[in-house]
XYZ file of N, CA, C and O in Angstrom:
368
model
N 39.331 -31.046 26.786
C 38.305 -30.075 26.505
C 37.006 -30.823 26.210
O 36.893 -31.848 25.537
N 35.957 -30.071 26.885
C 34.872 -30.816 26.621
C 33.971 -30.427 25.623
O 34.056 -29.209 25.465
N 33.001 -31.029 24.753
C 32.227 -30.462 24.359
C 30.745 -30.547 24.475
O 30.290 -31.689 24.423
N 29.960 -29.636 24.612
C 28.414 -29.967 24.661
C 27.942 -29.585 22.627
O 28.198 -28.729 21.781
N 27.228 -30.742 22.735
C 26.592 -30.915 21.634
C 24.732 -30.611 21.829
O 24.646 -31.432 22.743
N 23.805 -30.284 21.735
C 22.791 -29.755 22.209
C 22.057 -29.524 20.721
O 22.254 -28.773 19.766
N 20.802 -30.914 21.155
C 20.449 -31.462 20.100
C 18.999 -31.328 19.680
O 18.489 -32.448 19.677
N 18.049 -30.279 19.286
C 16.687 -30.443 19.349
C 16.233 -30.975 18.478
O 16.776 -31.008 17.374
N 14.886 -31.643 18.808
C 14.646 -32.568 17.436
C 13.049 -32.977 17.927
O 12.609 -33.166 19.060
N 12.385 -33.031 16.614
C 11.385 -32.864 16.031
C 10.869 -33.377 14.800
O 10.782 -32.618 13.834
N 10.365 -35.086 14.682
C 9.921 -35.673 14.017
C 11.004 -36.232 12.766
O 10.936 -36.436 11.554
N 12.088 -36.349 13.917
C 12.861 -37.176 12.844
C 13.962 -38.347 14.111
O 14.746 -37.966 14.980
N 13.633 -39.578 13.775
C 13.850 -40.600 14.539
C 15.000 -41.322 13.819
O 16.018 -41.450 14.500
N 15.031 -41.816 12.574
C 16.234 -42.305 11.892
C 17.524 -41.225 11.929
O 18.687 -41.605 12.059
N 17.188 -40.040 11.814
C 18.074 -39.096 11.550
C 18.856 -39.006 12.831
O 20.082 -38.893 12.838
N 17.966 -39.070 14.133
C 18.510 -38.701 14.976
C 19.655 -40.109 15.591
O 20.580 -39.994 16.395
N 19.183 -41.357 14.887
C 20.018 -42.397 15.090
C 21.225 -42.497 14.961
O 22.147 -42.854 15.693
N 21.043 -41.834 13.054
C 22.351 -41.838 12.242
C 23.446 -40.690 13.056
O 24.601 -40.997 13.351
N 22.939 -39.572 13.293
C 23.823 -39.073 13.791
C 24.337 -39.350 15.303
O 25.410 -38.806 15.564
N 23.796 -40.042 16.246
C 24.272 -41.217 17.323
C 25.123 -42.048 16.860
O 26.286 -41.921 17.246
N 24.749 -43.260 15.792
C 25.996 -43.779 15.416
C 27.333 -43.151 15.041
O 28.488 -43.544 15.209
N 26.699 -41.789 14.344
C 28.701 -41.517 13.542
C 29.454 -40.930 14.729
O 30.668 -40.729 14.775
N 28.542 -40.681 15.697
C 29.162 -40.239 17.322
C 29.809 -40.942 17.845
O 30.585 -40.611 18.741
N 29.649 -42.121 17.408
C 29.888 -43.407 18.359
C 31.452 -43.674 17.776
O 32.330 -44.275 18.395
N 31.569 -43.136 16.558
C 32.975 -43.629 15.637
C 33.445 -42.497 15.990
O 32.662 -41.983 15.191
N 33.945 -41.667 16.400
C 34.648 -40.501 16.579
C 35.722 -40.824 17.284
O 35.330 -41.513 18.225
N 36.767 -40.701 17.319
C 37.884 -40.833 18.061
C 38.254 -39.731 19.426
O 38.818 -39.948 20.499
N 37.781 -38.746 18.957
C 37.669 -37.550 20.258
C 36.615 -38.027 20.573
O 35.771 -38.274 19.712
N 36.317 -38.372 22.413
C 35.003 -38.659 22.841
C 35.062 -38.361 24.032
O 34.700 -39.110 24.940
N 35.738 -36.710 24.244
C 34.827 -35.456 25.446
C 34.220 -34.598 24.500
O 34.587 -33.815 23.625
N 32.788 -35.169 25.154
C 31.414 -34.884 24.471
C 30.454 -35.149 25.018
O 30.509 -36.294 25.465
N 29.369 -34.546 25.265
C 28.447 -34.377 26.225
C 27.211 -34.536 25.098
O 27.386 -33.917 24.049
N 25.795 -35.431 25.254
C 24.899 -34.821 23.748
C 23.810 -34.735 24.746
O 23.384 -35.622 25.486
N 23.314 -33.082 24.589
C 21.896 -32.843 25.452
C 20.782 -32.692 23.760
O 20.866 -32.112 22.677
N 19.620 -33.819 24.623
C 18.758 -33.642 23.626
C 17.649 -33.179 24.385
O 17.332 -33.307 25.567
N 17.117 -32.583 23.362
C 15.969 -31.871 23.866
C 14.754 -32.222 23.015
O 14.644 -31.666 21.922
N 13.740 -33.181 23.458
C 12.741 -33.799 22.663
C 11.523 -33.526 22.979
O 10.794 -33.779 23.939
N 11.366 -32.594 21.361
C 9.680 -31.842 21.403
C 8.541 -32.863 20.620
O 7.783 -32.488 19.726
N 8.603 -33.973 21.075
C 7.869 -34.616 20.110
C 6.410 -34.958 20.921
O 6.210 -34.633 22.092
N 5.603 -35.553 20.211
C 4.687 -35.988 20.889
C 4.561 -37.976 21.683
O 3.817 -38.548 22.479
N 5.628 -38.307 20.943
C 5.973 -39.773 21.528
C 7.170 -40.078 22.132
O 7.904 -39.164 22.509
N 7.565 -41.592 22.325
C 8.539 -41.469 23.628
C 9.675 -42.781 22.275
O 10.167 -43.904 22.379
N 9.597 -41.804 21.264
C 10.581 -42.576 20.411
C 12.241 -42.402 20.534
O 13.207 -43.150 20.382
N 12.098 -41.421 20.787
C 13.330 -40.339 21.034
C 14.224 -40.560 22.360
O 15.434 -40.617 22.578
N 13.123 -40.651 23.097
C 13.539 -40.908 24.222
C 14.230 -42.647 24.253
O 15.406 -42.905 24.512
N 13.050 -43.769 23.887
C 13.930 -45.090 23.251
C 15.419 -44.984 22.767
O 16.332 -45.371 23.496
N 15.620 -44.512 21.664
C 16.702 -44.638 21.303
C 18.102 -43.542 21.809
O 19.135 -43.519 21.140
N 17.968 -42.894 22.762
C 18.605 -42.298 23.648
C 18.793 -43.546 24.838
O 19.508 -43.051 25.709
N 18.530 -44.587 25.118
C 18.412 -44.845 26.187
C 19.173 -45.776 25.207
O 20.185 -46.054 25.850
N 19.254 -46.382 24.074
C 20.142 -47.549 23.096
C 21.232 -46.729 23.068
O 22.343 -47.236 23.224
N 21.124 -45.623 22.907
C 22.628 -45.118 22.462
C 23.682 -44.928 23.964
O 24.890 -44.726 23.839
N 23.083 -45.019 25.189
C 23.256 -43.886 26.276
C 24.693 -44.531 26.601
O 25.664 -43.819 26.859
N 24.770 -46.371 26.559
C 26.058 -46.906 26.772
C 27.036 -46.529 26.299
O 28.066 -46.404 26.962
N 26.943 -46.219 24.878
C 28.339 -45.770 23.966
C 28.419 -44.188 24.120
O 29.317 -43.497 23.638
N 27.525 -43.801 24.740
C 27.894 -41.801 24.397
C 27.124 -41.287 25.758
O 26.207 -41.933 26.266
N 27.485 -40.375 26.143
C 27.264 -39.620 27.379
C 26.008 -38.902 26.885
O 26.415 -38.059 26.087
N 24.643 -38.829 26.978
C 23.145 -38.293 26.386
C 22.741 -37.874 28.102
O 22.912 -38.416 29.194
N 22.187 -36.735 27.660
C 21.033 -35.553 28.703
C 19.884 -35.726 28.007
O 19.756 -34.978 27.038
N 18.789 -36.693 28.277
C 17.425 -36.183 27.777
C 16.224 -35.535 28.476
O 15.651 -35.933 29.490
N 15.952 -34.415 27.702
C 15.213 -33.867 27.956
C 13.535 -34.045 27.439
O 13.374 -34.943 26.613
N 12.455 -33.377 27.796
C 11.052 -34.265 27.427
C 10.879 -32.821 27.662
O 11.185 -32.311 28.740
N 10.339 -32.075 26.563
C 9.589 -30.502 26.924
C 7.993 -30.652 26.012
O 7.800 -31.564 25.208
N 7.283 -29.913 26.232
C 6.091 -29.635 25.706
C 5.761 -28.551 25.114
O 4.672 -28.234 24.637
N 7.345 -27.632 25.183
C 7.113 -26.675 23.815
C 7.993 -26.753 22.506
O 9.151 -27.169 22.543
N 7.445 -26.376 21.473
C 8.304 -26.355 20.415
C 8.887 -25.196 19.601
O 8.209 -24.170 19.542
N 10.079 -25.241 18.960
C 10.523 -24.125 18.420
C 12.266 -24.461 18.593
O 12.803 -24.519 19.699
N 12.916 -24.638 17.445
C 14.308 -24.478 17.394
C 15.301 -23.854 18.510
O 16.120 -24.373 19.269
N 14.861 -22.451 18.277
C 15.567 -21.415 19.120
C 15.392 -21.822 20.942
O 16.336 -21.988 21.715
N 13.750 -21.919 21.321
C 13.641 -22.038 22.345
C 14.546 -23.215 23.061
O 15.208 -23.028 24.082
N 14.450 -24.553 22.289
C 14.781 -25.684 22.456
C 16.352 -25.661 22.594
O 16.767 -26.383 23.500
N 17.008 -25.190 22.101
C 18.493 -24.276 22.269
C 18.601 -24.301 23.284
O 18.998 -25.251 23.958
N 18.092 -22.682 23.835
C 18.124 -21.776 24.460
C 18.003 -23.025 25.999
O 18.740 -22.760 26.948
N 17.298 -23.986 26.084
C 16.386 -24.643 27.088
C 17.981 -25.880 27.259
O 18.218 -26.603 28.227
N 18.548 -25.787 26.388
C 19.706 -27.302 26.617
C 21.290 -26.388 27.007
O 22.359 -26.929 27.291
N 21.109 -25.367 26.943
C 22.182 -24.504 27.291
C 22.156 -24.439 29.080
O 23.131 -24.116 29.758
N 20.987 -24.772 29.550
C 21.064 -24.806 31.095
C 21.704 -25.507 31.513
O 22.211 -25.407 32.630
N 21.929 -26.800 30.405
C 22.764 -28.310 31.001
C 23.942 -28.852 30.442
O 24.595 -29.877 30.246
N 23.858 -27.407 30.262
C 25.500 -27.941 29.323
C 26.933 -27.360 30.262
O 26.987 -26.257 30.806
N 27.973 -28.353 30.278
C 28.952 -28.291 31.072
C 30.188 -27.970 30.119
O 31.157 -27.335 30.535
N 30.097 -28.436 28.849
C 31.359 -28.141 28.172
C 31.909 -26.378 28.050
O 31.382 -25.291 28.285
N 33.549 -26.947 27.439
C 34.046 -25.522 26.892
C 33.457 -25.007 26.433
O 33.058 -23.920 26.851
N 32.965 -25.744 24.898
C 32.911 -25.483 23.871
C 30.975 -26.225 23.309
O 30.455 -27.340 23.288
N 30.507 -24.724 22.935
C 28.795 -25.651 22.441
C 28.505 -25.700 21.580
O 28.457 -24.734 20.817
N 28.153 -26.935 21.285
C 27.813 -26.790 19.294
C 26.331 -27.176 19.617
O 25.989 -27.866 20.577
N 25.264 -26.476 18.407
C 24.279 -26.907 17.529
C 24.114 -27.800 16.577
O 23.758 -27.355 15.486
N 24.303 -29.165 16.701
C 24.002 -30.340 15.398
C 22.790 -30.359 15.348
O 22.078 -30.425 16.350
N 22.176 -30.276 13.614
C 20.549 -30.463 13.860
C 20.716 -32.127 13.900
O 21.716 -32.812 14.114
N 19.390 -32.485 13.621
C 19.534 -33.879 14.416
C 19.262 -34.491 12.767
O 19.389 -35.670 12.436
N 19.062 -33.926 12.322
C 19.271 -34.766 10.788
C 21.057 -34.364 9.854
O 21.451 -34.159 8.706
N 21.742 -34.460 11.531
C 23.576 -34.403 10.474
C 24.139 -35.545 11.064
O 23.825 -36.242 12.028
N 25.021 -35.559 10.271
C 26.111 -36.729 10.640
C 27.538 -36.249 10.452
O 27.997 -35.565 9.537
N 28.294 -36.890 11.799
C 29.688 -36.233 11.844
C 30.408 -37.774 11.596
O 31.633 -37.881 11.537
């Protein structure tokens, strides 16, 4: 079973690390992580591209912002069973 994880995020760069690493320790790893990055720099995008070896990442680069929309916008690319919402400041 797969899962899509679908990740928007918005001015938080450590947070979005930490929760990459505890991804990385998981023992279940069908998991898909679509991020969707409303930021104004290409930080996000960096460390998606560090993480991309150990975890399967969709990044996305949009120019609008808003929680819901940003959702709504990573649900196009999601393949799993099963979709979760992690904000990007959690850790599993």
């Amino acid at each position: 079973m797969l899962f899509s994880l679908i990740v928007a995020t918005l001015n938080r760069t450590k947070e979005l690390e930490e929760l990459f690493h505890s991804l990385t320790k998981q023992e279940y790893n069908h998991f898909e992580v679509i991020v969707i990055d409303q930021n104004n720099h290409n930080m996000v995008e960096d460390i998606c591209i560090n993480f991309s070896t150990k975890i399967h990442i969709q990044y996305f680069k949009v120019k609008f912002r808003g929680l819901s929309k940003a959702r709504n916008y990573g649900l196009k690319f999601a393949s799993g069973n099963i979709v979760a919402f992690p904000d990007d400041d959690c850790v599993y």
